[in-house]
mmCIF file of C-alpha atoms in Angstrom:
data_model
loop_
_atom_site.group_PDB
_atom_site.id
_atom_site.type_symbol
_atom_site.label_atom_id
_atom_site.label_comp_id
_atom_site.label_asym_id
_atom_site.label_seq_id
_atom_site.Cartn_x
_atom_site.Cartn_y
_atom_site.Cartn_z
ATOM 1 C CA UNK A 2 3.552 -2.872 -14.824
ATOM 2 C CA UNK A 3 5.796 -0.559 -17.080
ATOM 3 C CA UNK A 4 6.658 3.178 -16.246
ATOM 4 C CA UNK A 5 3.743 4.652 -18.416
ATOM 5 C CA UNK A 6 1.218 2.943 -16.353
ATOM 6 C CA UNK A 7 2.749 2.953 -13.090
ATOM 7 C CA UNK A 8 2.996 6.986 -13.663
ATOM 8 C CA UNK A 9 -0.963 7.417 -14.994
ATOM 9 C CA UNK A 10 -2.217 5.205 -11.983
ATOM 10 C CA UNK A 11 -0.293 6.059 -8.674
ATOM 11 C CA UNK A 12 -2.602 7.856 -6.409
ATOM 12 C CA UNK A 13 -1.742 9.590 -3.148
ATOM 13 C CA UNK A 14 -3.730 7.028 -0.773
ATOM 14 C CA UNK A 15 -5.671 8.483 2.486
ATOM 15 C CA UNK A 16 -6.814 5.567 3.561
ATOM 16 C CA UNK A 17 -5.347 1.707 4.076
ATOM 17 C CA UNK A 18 -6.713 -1.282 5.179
ATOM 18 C CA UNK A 19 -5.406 -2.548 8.604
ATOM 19 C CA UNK A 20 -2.948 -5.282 7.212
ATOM 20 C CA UNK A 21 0.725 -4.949 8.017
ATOM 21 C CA UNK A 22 3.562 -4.858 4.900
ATOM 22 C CA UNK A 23 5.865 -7.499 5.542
ATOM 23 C CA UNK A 24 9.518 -6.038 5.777
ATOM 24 C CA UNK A 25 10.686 -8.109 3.074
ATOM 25 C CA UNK A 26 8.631 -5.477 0.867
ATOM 26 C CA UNK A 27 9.416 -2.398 2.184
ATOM 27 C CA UNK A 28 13.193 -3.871 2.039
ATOM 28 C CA UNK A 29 12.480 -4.403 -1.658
ATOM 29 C CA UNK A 30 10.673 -0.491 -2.166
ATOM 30 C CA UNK A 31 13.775 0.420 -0.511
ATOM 31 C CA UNK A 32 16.294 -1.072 -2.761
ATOM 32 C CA UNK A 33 14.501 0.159 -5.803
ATOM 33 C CA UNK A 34 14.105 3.786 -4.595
ATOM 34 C CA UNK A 35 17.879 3.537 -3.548
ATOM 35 C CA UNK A 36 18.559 3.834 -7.587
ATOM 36 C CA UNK A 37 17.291 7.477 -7.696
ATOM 37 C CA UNK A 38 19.520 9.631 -8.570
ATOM 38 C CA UNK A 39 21.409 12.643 -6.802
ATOM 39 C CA UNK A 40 23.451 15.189 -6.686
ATOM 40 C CA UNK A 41 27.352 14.124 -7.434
ATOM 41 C CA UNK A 42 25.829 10.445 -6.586
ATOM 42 C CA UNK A 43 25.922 11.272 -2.682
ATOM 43 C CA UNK A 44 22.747 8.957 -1.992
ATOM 44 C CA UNK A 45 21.975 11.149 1.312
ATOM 45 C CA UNK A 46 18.574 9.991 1.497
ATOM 46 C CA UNK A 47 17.577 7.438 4.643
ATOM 47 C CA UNK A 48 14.645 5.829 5.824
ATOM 48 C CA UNK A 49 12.733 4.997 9.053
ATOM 49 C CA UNK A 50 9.911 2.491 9.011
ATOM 50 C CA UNK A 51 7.698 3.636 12.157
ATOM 51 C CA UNK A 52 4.909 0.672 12.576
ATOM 52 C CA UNK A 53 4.827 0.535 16.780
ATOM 53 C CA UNK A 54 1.240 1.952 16.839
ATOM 54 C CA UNK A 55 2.464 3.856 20.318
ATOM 55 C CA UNK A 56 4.594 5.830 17.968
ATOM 56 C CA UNK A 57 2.377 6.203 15.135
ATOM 57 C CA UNK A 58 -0.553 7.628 17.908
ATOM 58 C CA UNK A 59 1.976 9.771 19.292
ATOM 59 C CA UNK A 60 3.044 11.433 15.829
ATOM 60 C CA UNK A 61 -0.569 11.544 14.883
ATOM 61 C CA UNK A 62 -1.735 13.597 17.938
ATOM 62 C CA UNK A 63 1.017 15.853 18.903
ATOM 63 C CA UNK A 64 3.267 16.173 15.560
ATOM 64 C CA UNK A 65 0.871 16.588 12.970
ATOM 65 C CA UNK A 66 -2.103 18.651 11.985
ATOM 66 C CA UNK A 67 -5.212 16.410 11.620
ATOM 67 C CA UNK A 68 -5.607 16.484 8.034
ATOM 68 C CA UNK A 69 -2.067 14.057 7.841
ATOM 69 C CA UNK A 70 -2.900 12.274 11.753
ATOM 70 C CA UNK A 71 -6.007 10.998 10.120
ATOM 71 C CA UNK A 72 -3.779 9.144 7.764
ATOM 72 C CA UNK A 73 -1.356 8.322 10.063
ATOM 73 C CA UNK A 74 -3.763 6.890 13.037
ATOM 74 C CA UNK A 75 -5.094 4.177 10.251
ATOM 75 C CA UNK A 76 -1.722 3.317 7.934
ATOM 76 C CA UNK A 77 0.672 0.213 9.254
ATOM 77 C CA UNK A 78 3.395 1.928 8.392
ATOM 78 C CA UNK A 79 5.128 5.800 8.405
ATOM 79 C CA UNK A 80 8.267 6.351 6.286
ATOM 80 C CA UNK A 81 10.235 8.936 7.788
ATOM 81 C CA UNK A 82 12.553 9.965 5.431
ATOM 82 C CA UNK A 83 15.399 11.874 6.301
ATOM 83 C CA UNK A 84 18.649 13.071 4.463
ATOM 84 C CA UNK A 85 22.498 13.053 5.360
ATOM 85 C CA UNK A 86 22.992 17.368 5.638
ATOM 86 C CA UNK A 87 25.706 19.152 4.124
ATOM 87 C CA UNK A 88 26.608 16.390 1.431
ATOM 88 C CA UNK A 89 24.278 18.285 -1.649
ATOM 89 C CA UNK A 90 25.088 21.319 -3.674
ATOM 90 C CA UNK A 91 28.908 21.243 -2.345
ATOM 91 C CA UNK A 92 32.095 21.506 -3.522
ATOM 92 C CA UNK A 93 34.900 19.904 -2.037
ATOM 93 C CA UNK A 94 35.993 23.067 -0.390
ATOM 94 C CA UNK A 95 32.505 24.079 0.932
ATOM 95 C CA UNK A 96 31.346 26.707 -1.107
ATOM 96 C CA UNK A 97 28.152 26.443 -3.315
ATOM 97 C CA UNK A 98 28.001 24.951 -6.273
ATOM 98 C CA UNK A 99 25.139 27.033 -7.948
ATOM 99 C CA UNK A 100 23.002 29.738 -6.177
ATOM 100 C CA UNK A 101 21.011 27.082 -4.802
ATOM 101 C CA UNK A 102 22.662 26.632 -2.182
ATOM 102 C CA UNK A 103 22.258 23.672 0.178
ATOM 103 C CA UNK A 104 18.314 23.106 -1.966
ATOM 104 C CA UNK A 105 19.644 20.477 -3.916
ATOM 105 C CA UNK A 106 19.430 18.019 -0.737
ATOM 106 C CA UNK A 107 15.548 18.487 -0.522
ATOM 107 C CA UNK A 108 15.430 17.857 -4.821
ATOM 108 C CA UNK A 109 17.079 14.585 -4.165
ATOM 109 C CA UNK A 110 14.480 13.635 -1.310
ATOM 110 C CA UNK A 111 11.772 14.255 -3.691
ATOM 111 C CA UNK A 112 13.195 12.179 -6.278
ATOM 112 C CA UNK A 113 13.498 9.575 -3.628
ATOM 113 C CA UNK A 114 10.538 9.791 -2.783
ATOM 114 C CA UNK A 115 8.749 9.738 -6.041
ATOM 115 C CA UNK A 116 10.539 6.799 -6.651
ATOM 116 C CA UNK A 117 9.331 5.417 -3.085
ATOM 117 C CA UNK A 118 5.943 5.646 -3.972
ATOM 118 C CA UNK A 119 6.073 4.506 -7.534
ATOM 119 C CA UNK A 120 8.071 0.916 -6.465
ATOM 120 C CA UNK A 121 5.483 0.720 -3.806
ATOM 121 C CA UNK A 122 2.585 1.216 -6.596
ATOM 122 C CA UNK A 123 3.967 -1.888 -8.826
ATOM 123 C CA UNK A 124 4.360 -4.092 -5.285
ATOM 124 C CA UNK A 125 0.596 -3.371 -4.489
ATOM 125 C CA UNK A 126 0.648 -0.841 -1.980
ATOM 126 C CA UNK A 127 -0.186 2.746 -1.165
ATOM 127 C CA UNK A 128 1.123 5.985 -0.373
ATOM 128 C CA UNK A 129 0.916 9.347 0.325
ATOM 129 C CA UNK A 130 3.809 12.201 0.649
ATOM 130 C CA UNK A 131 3.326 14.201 3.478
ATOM 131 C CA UNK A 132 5.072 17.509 4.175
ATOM 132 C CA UNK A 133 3.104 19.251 7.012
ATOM 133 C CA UNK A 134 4.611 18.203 10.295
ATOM 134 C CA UNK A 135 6.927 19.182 13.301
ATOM 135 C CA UNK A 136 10.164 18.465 11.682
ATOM 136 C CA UNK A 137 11.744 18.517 15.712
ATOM 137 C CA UNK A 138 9.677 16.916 17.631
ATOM 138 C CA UNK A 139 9.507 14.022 14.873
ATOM 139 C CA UNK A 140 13.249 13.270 14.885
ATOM 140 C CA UNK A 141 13.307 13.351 18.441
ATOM 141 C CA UNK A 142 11.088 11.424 18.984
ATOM 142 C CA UNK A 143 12.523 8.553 16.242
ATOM 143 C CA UNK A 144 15.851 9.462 17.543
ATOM 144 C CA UNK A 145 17.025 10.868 14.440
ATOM 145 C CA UNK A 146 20.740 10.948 14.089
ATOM 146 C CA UNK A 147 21.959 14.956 14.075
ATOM 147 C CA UNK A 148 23.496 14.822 10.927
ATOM 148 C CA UNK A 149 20.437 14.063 9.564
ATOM 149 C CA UNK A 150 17.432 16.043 8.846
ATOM 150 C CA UNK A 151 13.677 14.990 8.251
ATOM 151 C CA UNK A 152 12.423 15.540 4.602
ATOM 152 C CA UNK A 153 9.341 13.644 4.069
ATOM 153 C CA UNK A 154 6.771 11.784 5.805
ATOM 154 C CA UNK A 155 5.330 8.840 3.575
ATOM 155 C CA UNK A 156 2.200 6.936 4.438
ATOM 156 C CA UNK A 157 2.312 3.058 3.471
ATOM 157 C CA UNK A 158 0.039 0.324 3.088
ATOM 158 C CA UNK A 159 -2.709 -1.589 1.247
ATOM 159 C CA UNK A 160 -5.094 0.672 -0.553
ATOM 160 C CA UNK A 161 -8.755 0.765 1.270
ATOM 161 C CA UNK A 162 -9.296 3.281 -1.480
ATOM 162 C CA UNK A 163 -9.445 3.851 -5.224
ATOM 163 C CA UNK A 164 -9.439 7.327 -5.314
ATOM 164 C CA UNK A 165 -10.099 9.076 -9.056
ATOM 165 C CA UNK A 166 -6.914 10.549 -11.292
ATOM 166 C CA UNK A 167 -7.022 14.362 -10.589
ATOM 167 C CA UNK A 168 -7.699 16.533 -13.533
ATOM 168 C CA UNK A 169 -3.952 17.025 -15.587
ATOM 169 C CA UNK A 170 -2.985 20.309 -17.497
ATOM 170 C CA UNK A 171 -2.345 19.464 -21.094
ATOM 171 C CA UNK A 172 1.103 19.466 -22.511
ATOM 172 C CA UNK A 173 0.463 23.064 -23.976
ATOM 173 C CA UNK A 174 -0.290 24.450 -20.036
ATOM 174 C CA UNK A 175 3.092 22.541 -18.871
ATOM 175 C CA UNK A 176 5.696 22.874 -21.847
ATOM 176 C CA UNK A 177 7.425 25.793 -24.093
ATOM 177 C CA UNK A 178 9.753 25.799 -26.723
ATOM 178 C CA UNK A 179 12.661 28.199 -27.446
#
């Protein structure tokens, strides 16, 4: 599968088929997200792979509203995916970088992440970025370590789904020229 393709047919997957990934591939999806880039080439993004089903039923009914626990109550596997703090939009002395502040740490999670979901798209699986969830009770409950903080949820697993593309905006809606 090239890029072009792999961009134009990624969905965000609601619903997986019971099937567990072997760790080999999420090992692999790993590896290949691990290129993405960031800021100053820090890398602060981690991952958890949550498959115990105790823990998935747990995030499902007290961490998440139940648009995302139906996801999560039926996918094999729940990235959590978490990012060292303090490392983006630094200098060396502390001070910000640009008047973004400490932002730049969540761009680099979403770049991750993207790139997450796209290596998991050419392997044969699923996903879905989730964003709505207690951010506390979540790393507690994983044990999250404290210099880390939870960016992203991302369901994973085999497609039970072929969902349609969603209607694009054309290039003229999306792009200007100075």
């Amino acid at each position: 599968m090239n890029v072009s393709e792999c961009l134009k047919t990624r969905r965000s997957i609601r619903k997986y088929k019971p099937d567990q990934v072997d760790h080999s591939t999420i090992d692999s999806i790993v590896s290949l997200a691990s290129y993405s880039p960031s800021w100053k080439n820090t890398q602060i993004t981690r991952y958890t792979a949550i498959e115990d089903p105790a823990l998935l039923a747990e995030i499902a009914d007290r961490y998440t509203p139940d648009y995302n626990s139906n996801i999560i109550r039926q996918a094999p596997v729940l990235m959590a995916v978490s990012f060292v703090k303090g490392r983006c939009g630094y200098e060396r002395d502390g001070s910000y970088t640009t008047k973004k502040g400490d932002r730049w740490q969540m761009f680099d999670v979403g770049v991750s992440c993207q790139s997450f979901c796209l290596a998991a798209w050419e392997l044969g699986l699923g996903t879905v970025i989730m964003g709505v969830f207690d951010e506390d009770g979540i790393s507690r409950l994983i044990g999250l370590p404290e210099d880390q903080e939870l960016g992203a949820l991302i369901a994973l697993g085999i497609p039970d789904t072929e969902p349609e593309a969603p209607k694009r905006k054309t290039v003229g809606q999306l792009l200007q020229y100075r």
